[in-house]
Short mmCIF file of C-alpha atoms and ligand atoms in Angstrom, two decimals:
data_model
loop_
_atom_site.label_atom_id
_atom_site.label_comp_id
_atom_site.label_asym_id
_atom_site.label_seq_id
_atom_site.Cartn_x
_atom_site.Cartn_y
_atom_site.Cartn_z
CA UNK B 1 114.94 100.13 127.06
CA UNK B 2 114.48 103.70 127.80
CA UNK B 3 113.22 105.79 124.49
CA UNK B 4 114.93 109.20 125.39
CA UNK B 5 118.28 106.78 125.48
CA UNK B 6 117.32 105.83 122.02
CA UNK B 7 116.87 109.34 120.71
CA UNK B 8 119.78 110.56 122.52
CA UNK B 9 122.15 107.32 120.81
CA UNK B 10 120.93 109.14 117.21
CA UNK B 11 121.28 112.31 118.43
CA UNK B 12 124.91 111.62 119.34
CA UNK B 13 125.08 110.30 115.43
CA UNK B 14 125.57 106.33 116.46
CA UNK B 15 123.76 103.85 114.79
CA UNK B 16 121.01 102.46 116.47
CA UNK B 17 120.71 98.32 116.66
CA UNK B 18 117.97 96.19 115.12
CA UNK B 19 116.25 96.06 119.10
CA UNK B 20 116.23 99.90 119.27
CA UNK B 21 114.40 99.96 115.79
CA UNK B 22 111.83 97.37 116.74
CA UNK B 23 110.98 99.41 119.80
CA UNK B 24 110.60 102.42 118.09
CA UNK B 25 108.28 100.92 115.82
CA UNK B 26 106.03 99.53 118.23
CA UNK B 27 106.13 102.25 120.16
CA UNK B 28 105.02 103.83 116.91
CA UNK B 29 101.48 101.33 116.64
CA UNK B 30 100.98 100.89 119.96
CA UNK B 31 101.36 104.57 121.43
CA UNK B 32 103.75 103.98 124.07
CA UNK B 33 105.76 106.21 122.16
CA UNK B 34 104.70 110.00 123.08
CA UNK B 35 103.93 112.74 119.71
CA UNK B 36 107.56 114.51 121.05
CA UNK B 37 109.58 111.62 121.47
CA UNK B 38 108.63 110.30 117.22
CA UNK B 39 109.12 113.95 116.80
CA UNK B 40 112.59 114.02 118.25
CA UNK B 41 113.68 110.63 116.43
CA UNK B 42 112.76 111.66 113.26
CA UNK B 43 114.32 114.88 113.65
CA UNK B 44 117.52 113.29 115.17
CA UNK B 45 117.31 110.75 111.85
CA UNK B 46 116.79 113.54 109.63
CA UNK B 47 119.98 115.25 110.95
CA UNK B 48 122.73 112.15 111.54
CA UNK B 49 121.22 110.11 108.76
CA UNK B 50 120.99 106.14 108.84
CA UNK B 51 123.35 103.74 107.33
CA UNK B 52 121.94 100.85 105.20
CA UNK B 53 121.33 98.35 107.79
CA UNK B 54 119.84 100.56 109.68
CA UNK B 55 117.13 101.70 106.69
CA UNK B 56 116.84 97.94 106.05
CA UNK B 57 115.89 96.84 109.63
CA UNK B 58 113.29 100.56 109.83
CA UNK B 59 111.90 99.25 106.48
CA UNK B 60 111.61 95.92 107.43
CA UNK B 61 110.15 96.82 111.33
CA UNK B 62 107.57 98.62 109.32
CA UNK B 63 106.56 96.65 106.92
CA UNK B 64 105.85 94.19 109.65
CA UNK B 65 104.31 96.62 112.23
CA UNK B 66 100.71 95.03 110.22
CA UNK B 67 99.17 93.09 107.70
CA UNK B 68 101.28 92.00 104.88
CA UNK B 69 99.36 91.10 101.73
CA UNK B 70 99.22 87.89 99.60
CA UNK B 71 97.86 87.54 96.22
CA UNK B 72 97.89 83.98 95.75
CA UNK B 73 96.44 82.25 92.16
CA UNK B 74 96.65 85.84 90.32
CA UNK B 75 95.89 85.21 86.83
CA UNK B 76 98.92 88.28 85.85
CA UNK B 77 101.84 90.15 87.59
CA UNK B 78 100.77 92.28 90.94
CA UNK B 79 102.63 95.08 90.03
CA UNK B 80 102.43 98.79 91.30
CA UNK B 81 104.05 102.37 90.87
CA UNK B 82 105.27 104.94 93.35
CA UNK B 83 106.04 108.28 92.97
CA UNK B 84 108.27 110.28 95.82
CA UNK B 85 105.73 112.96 95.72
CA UNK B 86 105.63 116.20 93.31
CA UNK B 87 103.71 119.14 92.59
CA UNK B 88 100.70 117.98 89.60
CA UNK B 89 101.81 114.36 90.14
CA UNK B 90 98.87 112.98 88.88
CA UNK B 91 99.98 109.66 87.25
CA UNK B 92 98.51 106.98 89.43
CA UNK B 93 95.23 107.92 88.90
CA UNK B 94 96.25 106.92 85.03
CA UNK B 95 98.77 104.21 85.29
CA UNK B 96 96.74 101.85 87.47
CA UNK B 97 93.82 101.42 84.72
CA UNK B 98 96.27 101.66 81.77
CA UNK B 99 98.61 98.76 83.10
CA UNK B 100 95.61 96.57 84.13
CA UNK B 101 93.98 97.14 80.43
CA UNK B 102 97.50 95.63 79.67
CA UNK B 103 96.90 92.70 81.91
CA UNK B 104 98.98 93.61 85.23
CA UNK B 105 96.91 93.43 88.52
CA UNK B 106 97.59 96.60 90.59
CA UNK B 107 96.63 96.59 94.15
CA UNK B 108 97.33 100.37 94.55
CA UNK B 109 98.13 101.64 98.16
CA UNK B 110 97.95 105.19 97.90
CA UNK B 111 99.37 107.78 100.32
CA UNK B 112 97.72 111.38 101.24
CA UNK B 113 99.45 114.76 100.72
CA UNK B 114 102.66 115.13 102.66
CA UNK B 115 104.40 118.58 102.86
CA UNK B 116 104.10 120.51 99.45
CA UNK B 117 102.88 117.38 97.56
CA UNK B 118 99.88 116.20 96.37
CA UNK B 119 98.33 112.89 97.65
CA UNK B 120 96.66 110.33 95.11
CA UNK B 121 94.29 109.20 97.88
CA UNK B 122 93.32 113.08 98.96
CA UNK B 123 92.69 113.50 94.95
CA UNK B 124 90.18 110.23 94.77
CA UNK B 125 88.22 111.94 97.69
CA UNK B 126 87.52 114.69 95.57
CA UNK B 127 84.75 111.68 93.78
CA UNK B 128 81.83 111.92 95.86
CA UNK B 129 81.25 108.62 97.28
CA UNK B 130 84.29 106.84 96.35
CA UNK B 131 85.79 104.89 99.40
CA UNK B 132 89.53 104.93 100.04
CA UNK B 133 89.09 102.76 102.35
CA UNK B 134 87.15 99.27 101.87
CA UNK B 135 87.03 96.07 103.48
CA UNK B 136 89.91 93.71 102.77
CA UNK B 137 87.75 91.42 100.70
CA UNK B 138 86.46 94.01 98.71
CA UNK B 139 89.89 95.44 97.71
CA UNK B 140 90.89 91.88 97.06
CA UNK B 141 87.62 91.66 94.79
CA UNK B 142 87.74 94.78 92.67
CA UNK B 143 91.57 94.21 92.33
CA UNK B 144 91.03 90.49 91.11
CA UNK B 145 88.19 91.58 89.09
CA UNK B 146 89.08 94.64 87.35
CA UNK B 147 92.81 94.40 87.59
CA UNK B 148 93.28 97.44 89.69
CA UNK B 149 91.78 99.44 92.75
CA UNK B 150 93.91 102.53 94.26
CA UNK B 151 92.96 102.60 97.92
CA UNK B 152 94.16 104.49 100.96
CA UNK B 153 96.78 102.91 103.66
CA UNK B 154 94.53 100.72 105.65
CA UNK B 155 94.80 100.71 109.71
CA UNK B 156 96.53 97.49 109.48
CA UNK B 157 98.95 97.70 106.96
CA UNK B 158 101.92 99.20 107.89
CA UNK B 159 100.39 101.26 110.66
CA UNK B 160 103.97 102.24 111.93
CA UNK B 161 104.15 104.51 108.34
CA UNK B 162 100.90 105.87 108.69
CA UNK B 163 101.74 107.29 112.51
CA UNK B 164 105.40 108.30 111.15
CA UNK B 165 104.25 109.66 108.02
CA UNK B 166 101.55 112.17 109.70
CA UNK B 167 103.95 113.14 112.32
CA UNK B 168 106.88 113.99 109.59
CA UNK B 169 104.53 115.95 107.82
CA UNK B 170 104.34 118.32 110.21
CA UNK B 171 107.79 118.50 111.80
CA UNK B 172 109.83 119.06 108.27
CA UNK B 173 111.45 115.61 108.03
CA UNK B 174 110.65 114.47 105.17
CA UNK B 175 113.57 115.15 102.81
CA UNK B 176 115.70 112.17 104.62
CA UNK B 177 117.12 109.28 102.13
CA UNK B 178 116.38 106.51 105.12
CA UNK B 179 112.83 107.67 106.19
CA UNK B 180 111.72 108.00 102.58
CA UNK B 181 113.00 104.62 101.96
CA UNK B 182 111.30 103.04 104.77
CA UNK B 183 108.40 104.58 104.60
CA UNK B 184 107.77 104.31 101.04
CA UNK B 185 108.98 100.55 100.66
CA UNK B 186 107.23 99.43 103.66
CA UNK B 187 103.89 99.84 102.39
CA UNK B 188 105.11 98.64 99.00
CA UNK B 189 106.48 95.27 100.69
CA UNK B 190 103.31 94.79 102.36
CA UNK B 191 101.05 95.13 99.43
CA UNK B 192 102.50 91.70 98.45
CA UNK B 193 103.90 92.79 94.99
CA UNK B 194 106.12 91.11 92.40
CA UNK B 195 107.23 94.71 90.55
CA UNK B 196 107.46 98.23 91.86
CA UNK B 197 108.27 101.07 89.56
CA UNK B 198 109.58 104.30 91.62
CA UNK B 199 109.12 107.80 90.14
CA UNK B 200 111.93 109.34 91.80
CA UNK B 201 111.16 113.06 91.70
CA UNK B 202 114.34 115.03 91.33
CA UNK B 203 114.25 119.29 91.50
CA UNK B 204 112.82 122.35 93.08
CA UNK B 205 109.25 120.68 93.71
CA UNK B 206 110.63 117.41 94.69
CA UNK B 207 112.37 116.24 98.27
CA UNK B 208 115.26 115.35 96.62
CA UNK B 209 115.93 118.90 95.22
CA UNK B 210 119.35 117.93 93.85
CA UNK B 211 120.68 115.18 91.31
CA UNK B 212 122.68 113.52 94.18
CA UNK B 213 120.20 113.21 96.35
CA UNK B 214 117.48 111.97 94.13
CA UNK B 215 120.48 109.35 92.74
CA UNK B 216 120.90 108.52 96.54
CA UNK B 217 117.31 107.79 97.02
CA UNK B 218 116.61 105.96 93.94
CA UNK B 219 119.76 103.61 94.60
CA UNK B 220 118.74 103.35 98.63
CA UNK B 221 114.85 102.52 97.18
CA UNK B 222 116.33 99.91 94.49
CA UNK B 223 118.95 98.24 97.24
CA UNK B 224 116.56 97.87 99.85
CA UNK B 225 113.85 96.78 97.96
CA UNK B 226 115.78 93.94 95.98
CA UNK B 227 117.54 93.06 98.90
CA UNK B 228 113.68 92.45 100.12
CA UNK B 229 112.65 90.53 97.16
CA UNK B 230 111.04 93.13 95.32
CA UNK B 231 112.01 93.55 91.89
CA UNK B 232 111.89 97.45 91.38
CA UNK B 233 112.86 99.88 88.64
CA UNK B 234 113.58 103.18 89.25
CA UNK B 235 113.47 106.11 87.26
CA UNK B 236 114.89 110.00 88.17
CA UNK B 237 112.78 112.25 86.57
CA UNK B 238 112.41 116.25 86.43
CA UNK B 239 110.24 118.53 89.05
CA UNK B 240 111.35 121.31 88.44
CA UNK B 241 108.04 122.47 86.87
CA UNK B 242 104.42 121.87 87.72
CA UNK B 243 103.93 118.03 85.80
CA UNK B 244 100.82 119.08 83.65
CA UNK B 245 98.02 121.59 83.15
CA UNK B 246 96.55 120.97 86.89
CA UNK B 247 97.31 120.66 90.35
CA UNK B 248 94.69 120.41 93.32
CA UNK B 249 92.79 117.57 94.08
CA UNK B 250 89.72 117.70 92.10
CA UNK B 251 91.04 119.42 89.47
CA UNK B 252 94.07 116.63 89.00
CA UNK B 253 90.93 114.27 88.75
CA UNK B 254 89.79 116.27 86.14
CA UNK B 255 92.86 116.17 84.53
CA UNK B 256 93.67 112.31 84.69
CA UNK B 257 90.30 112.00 83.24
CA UNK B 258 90.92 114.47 80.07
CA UNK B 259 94.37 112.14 79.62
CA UNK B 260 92.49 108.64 79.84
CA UNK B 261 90.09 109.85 77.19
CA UNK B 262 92.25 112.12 75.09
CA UNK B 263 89.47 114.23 75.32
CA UNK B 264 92.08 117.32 74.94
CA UNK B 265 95.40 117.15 73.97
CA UNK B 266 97.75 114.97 76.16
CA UNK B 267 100.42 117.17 78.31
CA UNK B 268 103.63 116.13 76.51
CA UNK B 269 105.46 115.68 79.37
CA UNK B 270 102.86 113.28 81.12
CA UNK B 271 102.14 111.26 78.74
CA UNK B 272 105.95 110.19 78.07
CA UNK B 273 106.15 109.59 81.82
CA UNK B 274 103.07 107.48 81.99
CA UNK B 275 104.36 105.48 79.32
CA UNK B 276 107.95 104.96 80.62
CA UNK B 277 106.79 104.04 84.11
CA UNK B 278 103.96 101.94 82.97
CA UNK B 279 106.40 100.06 80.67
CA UNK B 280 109.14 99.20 83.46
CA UNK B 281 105.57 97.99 84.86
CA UNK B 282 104.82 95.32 82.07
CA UNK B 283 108.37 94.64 81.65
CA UNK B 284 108.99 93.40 85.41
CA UNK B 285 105.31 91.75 85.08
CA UNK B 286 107.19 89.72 82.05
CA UNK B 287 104.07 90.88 79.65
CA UNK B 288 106.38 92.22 77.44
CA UNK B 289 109.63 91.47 75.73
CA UNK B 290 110.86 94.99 76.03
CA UNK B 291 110.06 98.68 76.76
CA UNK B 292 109.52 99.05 72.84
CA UNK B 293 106.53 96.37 72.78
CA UNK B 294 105.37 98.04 76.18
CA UNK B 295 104.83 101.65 75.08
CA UNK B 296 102.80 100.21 71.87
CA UNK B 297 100.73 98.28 74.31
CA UNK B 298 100.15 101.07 76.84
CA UNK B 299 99.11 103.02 73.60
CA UNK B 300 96.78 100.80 72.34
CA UNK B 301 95.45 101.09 75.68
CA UNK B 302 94.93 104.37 75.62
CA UNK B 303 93.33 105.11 72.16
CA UNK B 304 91.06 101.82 72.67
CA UNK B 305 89.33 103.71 75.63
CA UNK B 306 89.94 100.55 77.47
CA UNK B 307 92.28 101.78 80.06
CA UNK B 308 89.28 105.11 80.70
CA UNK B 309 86.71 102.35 81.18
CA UNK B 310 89.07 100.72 83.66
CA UNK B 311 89.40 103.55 85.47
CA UNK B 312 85.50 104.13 85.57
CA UNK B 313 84.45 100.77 86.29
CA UNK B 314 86.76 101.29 89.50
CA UNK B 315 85.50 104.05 90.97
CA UNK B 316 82.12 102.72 90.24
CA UNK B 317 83.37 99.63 92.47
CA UNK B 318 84.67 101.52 95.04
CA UNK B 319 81.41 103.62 95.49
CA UNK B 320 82.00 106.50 92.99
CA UNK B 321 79.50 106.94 90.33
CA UNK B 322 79.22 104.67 87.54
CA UNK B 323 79.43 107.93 84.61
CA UNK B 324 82.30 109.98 86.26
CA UNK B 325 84.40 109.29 83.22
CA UNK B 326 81.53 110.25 80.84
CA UNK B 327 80.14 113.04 83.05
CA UNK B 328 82.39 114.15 85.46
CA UNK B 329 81.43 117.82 85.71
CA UNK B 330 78.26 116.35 87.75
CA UNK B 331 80.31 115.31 90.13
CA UNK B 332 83.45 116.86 90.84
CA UNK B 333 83.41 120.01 93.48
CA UNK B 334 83.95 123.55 92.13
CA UNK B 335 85.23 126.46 93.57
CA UNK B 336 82.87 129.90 93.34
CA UNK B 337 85.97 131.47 92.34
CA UNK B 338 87.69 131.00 89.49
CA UNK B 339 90.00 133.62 87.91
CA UNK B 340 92.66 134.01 85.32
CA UNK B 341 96.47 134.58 86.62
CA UNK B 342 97.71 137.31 84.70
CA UNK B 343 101.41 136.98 83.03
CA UNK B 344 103.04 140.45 84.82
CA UNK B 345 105.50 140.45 81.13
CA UNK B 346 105.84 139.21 78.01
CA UNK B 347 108.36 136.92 77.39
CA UNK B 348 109.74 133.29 77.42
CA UNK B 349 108.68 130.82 81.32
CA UNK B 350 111.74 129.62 82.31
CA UNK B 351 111.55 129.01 85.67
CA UNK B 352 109.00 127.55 88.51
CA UNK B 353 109.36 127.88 92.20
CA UNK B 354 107.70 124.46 92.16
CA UNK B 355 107.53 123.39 95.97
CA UNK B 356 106.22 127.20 96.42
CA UNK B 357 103.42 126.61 93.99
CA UNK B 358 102.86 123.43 95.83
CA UNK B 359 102.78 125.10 99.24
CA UNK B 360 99.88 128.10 97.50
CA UNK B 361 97.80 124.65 97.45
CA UNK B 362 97.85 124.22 101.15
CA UNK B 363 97.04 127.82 101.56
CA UNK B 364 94.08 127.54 99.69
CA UNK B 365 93.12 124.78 101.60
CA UNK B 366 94.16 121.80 99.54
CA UNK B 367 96.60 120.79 101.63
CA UNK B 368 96.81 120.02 105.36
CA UNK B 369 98.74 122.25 107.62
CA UNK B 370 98.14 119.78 110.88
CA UNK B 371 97.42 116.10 110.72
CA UNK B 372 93.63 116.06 110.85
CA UNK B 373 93.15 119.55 108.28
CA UNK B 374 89.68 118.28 106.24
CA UNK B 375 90.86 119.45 102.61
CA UNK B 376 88.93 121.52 100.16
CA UNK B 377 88.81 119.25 96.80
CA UNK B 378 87.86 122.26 94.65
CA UNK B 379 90.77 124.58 94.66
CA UNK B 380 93.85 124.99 93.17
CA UNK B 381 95.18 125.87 89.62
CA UNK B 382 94.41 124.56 85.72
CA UNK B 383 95.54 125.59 82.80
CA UNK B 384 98.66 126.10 84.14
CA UNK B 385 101.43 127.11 80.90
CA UNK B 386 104.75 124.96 80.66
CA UNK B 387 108.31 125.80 81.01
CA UNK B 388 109.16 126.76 77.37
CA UNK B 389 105.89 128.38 76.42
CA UNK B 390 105.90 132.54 75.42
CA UNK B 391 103.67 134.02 76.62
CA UNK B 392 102.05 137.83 76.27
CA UNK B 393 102.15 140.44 78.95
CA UNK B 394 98.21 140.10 80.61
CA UNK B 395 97.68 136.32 78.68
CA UNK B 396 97.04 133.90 81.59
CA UNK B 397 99.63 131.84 83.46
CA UNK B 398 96.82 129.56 84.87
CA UNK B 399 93.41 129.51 86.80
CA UNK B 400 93.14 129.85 90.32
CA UNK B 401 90.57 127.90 91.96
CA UNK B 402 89.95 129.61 95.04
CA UNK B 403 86.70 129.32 97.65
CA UNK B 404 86.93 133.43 97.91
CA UNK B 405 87.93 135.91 95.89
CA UNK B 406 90.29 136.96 99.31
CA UNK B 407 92.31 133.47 98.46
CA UNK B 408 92.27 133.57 94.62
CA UNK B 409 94.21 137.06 94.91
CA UNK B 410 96.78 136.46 97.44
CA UNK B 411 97.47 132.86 95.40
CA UNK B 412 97.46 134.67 92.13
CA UNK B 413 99.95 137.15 93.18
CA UNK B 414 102.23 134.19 95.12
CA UNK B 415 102.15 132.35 91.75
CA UNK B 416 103.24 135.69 89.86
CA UNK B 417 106.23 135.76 92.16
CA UNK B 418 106.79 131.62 91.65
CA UNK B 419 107.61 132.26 88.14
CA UNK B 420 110.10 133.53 86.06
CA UNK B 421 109.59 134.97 82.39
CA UNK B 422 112.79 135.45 80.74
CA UNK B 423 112.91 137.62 77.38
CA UNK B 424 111.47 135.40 74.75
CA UNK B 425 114.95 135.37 72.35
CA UNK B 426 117.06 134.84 75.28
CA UNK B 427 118.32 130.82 74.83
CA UNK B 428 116.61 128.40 76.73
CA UNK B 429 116.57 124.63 76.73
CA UNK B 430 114.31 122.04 78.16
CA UNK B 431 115.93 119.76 80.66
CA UNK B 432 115.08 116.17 80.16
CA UNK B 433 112.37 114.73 81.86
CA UNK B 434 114.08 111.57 82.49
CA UNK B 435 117.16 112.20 84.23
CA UNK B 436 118.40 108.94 84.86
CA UNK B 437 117.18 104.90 85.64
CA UNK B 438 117.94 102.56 88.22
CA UNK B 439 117.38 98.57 87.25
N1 URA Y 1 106.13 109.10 99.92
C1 URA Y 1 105.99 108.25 100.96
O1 URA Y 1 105.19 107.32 100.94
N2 URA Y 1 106.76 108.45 102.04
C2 URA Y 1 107.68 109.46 102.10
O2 URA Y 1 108.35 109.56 103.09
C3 URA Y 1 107.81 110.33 101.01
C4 URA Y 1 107.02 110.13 99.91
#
């Protein structure tokens, strides 16, 4: 089978057979497969699309491209959330302790930034010493033990994502209903898991910038994963504004912390989406009756401590020190410049260039621009004010985080121009957070 014949039968817009799939994926793990050629597939997927079979047979190809994970004799439901990627997107870093303190097991495989979008295992690198990436028995330890460890994709789990994955980051082809399907649920399949909750970001900081294509997505995710055997709830929900006070890797650590402890007020908005995708969690583990019980549970949780000590006692297992949670300032990498971003008018945010204020991150250097980039953990933006919020002509919009004072002004004038501050009696309404859900 000759590859440029495979590109050039998508290129055409045919379908391409179950054989031409396999190859590709192979050719994916085991380099025969040149950098141009997964280049020119994914672009020529990206353009003619894939119908369902063919998303099915890439997801399954994929999933099976390495190891696929059992948990036999779990005491609880392996269970595990997903987000498509946003801007602030910090929930993992939460829901894994909080659903374990609620009895799930979550054997979290986490993915690194990809285009604008933050990365949950690029944030947990920000913890000096914590390993994304341990030896199988050790992730099947701490996960057993603790009831959660988020880890990084491992060489040998679907290795055929990780190679795609880079390469799409790179080549803008990542907003394509198929390849996010695949590559998403192919990891998920082969973590072994009995319940997947998606976070299916919709809006100008997601992929799926528009309701109909983050309703496409969430219905492709749902098929093909029950079609799989995967019981997975989806949920739609709004990025169309930075989700929280903080964005950058460190900083988002920061951030999940201050939300596991209540140390400071919870973000509104992230705690009701931490709830409602950590109750689809316990109600597909069957720990619940219903999403009523679930949210008192997660609560509990939450004001107990128990789901902060979680989170501790796993990065302490995975290398990390064993006092982050208490002392995290110790730890956590700060930039030698940190300024205010001046509002440029008085008046009323109502609107975010999200995936722009996503993109200032890579410019800073939180984000990769090519495949091997080494991130810096300690820039980016807190105290970042919320769509709704009035604000005074001078009174800060957020924080830049910058390593010199070169980068903190060119990011605090791009993040001037990202927002938009309407007159404060003009109407404005919130848009709901939770746009739609997918059972
Ligand atoms: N998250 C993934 O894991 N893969 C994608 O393609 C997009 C978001």
């Amino acid at each position: 089978m000759l590859v440029q014949e495979i590109i050039r039968t998508k290129r055409e817009g045919h379908a391409l057979d179950e054989a031409q799939i396999q190859h590709f994926v192979r050719g994916l793990v085991d380099g025969s497969w040149s950098e141009g050629q997964v280049a020119a597939l994914g672009m020529a997927i990206f353009l003619r699309g894939m119908n369902r079979e063919e998303a099915v047979a890439l997801t399954r190809a994929m999933m099976h491209s390495g190891r696929v994970l059992a948990w036999p004799d779990m005491p609880g439901p392996v269970l595990d959330k997903h987000s498509s990627g946003g801007v602030g997107d910090k929930l993992s870093l939460m829901l894994a302790p909080l659903v374990a303190a609620c009895g799930g097991y979550v054997p979290m495989i986490a993915g690194r930034g990809l285009g604008h979008t933050g990365g949950t295992v690029d944030k947990l690198e920000a913890i000096p010493g914590y390993n994304t990436a341990p030896a199988n028995p050790d992730f099947d330890r701490i996960v057993r033990t603790l009831g959660c460890a988020i880890i990084g994709q491992t060489g040998d789990l679907a290795p055929a994502d990780k190679r795609f994955y880079a390469t799409r980051d790179v080549t803008a082809t990542v907003e394509s209903v198929p390849l996010i399907t695949a590559s998403i649920l192919s990891k998920k399949l082969a973590a072994g898991l009995q319940g997947l909750a998606m976070d299916i970001k919709c809006g100008n900081g997601a992929f799926a910038a528009t309701p109909a294509f983050g309703e496409e997505l969430a219905r492709s995710i749902v098929e093909v994963a029950q079609g799989a055997g995967l019981r997975t709830h989806a949920l739609i929900t709004d990025m169309n504004q930075v989700l929280g006070g903080e964005i950058g890797n460190a900083l988002e650590v920061q951030g999940a912390l201050d939300y596991l402890t209540g140390r400071v007020p919870r973000d509104p908005r992230t705690h009701e989406l931490t709830l409602a995708l950590a109750a689809e969690m316990l109600l597909m583990g069957g720990l619940v009756p219903d999403l009523t019980a679930a949210r008192e549970r997660l609560q509990a949780a939450l004001d107990s401590g128990a789901a902060a000590e979680r989170f501790g006692r796993m990065v302490a297992a995975l290398g990390g020190p064993t006092d982050l949670v208490e002392n995290a300032q110790q730890y956590l990498p700060v930039a030698p410049v940190v300024r205010p971003v001046p509002a440029l008018r008085a008046g009323r945010l109502t609107a975010m260039q999200t995936r722009d204020i996503g993109l200032i991150i890579v410019e800073l250097g939180g984000g990769r621009r090519l495949p091997g980039d080494v991130l810096d953990m300690r820039v980016g933006f807190n105290g970042m004010r919320q769509l709704g919020d009035v604000l005074a002509a001078g009174e800060p919009l957020a924080f830049v985080h910058a390593a010199t004072e070169a980068a903190a002004e060119s990011a605090a004038a791009r993040l001037q121009a990202a927002v938009t501050i309407s007159d404060a009696a003009a109407p404005w309404s919130p848009s709901p957070l939770v746009m739609g859900r997918l059972v």
